CSV table of C-alpha atoms in Angstrom, one decimal:
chain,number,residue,atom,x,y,z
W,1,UNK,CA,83.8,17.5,-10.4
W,2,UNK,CA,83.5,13.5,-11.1
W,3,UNK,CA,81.7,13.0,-7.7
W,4,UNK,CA,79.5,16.1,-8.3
W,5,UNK,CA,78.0,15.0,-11.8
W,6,UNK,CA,77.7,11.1,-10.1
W,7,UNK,CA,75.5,13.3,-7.0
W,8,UNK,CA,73.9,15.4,-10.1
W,9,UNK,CA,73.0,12.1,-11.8
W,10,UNK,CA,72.5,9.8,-9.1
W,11,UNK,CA,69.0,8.8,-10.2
W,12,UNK,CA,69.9,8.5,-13.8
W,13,UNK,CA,68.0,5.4,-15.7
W,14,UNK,CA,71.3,4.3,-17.9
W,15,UNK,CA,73.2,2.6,-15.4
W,16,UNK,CA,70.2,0.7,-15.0
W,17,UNK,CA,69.2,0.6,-18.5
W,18,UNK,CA,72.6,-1.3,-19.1
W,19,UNK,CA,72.2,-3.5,-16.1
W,20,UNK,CA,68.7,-4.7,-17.4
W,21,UNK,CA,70.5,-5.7,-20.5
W,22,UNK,CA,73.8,-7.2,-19.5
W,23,UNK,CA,76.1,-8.6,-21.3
W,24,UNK,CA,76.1,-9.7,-25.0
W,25,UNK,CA,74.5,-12.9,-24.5
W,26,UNK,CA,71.5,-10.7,-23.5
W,27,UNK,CA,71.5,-8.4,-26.4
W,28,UNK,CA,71.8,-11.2,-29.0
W,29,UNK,CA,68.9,-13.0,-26.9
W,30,UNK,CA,66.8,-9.9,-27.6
W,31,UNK,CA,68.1,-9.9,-31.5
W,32,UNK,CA,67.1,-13.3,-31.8
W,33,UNK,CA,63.4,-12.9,-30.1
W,34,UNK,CA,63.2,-9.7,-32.6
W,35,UNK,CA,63.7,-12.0,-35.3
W,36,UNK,CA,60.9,-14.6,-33.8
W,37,UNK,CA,62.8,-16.9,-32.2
W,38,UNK,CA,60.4,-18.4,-28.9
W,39,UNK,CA,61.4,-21.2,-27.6
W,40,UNK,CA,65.0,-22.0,-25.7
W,41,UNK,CA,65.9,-24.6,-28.0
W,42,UNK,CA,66.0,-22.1,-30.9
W,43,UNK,CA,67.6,-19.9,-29.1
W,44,UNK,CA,70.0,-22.0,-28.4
W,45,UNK,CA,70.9,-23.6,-31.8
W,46,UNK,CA,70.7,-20.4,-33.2
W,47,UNK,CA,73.3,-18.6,-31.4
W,48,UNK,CA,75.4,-21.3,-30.4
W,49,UNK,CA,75.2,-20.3,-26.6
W,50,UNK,CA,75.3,-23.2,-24.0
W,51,UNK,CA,72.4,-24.3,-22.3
W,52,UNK,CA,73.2,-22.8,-18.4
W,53,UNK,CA,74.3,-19.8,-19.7
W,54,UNK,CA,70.7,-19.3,-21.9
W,55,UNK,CA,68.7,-20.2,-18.8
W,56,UNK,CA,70.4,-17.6,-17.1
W,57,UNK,CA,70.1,-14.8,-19.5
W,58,UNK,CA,66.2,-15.9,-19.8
W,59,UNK,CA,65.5,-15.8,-16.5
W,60,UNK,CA,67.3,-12.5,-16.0
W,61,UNK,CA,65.3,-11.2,-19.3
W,62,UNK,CA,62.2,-12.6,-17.6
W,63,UNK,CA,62.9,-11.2,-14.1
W,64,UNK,CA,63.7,-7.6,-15.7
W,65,UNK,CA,60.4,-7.6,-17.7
W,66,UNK,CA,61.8,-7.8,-21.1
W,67,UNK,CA,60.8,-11.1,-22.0
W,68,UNK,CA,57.5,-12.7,-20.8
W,69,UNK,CA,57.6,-16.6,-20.7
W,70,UNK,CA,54.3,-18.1,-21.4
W,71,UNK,CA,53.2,-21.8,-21.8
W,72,UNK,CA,52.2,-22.6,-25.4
W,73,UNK,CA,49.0,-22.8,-25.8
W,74,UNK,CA,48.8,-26.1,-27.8
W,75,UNK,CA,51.3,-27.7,-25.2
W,76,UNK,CA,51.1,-25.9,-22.2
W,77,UNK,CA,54.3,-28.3,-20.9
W,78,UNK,CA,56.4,-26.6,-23.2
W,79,UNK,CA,57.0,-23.0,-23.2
W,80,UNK,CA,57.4,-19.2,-25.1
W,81,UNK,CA,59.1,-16.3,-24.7
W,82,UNK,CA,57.6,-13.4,-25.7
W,83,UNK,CA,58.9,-9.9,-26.1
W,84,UNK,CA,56.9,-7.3,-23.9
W,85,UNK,CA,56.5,-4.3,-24.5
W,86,UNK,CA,59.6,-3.1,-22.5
W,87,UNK,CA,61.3,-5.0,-25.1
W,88,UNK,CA,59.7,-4.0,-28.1
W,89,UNK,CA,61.1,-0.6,-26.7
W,90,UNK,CA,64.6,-1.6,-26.9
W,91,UNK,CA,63.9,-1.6,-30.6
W,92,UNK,CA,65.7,2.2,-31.7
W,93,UNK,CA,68.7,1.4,-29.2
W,94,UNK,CA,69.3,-1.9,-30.6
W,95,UNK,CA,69.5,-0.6,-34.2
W,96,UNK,CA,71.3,2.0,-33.2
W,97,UNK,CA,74.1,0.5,-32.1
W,98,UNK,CA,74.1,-2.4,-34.8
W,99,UNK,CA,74.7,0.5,-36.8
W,100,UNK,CA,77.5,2.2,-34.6
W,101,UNK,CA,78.9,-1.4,-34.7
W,102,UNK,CA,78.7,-1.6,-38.6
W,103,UNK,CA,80.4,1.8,-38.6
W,104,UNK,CA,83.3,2.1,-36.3
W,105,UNK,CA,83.8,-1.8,-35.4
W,106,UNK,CA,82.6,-4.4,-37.7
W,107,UNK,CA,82.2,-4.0,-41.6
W,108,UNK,CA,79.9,-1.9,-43.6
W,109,UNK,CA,76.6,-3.3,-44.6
W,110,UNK,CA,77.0,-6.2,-42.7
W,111,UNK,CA,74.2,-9.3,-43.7
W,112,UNK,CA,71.7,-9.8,-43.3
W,113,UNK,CA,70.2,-5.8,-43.4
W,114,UNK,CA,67.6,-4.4,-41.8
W,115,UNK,CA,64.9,-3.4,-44.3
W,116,UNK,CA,61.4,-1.7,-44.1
W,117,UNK,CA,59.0,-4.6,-44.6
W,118,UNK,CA,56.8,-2.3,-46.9
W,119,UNK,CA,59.6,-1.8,-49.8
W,120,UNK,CA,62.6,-4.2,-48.8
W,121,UNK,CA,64.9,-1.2,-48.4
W,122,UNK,CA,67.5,-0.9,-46.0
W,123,UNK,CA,66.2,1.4,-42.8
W,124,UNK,CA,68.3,5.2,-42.1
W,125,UNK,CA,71.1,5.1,-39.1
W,126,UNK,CA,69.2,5.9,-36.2
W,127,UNK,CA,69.0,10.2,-35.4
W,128,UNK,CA,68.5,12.5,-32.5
W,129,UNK,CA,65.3,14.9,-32.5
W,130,UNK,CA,64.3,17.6,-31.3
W,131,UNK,CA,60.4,18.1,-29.9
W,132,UNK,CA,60.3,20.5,-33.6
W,133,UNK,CA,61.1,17.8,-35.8
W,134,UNK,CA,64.9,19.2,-36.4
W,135,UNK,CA,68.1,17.2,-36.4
W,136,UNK,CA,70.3,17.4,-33.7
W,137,UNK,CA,74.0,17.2,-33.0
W,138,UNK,CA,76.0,16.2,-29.9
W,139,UNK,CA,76.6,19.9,-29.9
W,140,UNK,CA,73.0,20.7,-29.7
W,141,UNK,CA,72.5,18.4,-26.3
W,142,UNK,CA,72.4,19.3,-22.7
W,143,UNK,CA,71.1,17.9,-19.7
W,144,UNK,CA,69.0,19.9,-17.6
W,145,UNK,CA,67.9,19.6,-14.4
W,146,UNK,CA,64.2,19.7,-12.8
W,147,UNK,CA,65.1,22.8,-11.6
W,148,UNK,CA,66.2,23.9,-15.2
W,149,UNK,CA,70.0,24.0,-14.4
W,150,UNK,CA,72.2,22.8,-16.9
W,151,UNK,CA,74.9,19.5,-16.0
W,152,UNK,CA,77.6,20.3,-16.3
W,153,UNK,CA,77.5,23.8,-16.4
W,154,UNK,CA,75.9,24.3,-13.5
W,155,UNK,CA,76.6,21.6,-11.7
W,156,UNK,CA,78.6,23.6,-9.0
W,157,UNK,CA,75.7,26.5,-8.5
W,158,UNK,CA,72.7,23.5,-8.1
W,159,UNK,CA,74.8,21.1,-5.7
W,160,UNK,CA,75.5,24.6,-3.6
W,161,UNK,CA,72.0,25.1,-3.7
């Protein structure tokens, strides 16, 4: 069954997603451009990362299309990075799990919060949809193929196809 659902999802965009991202370093690169951060020696003193292993991730960032670097436009020797919009994206999956982390791994309401800039209150964990505006559940989730097949239910009928 394993190597039926890797054929059934062989073109699916999370190995990938996760492979754009990385490791930590990359995710707390992102938090820190979220939070403004631009230039590498910010980046740097901020999160305590040496300086090859920074480069790296910013290149990689770069290279994926996450982060743009730009000159700065009152020195154009030194330089910005810039979240795109691929980036800006990332946004609901980064909360998400900061507040998966604060749940099952960390502490709750771990500092600083993240607030709505309009009132100062903290934000809601993160939901699942539905095109109708409902709530959903794991339970209320299925993949479904092009062909309108449901994985893993039907995984057998559609490879056999």
């Amino acid at each position: 069954m394993i190597e039926k659902l890797d054929e059934v999802f062989e073109e699916c965009p999370f190995p990938n997603a996760l492979e754009a991202m990385g490791e930590r370093w990359s995710f707390m690169i992102l938090r820190g451009a979220i939070s403004g951060l631009k230039h590498f020696e910010e980046f740097q003193s901020n999160l305590g990362i040496a300086r090859n292993i920074l480069a790296n991730r910013l290149t990689r960032l770069v290279e994926k299309g996450i982060l743009l670097r730009e000159p700065m436009s009152c020195d154009r020797r030194k330089v910005e990075y810039r979240m795109t919009q691929k980036a800006k994206e990332l946004a609901p999956m980064m909360v998400a799990l900061r507040q998966w982390g604060e749940k099952w791994e960390c502490c709750a309401h771990s500092k600083p919060q993240l607030c709505d800039t309009r009132d100062g209150k903290p934000i809601k964990p993160v939901k699942i949809f539905a095109h109708d505006g409902r709530e959903l559940a794991m339970e209320d989730l299925v993949w479904v193929l092009p062909n309108g097949s449901r994985v893993p239910e039907d995984a057998d009928k559609t490879l056999a196809a």
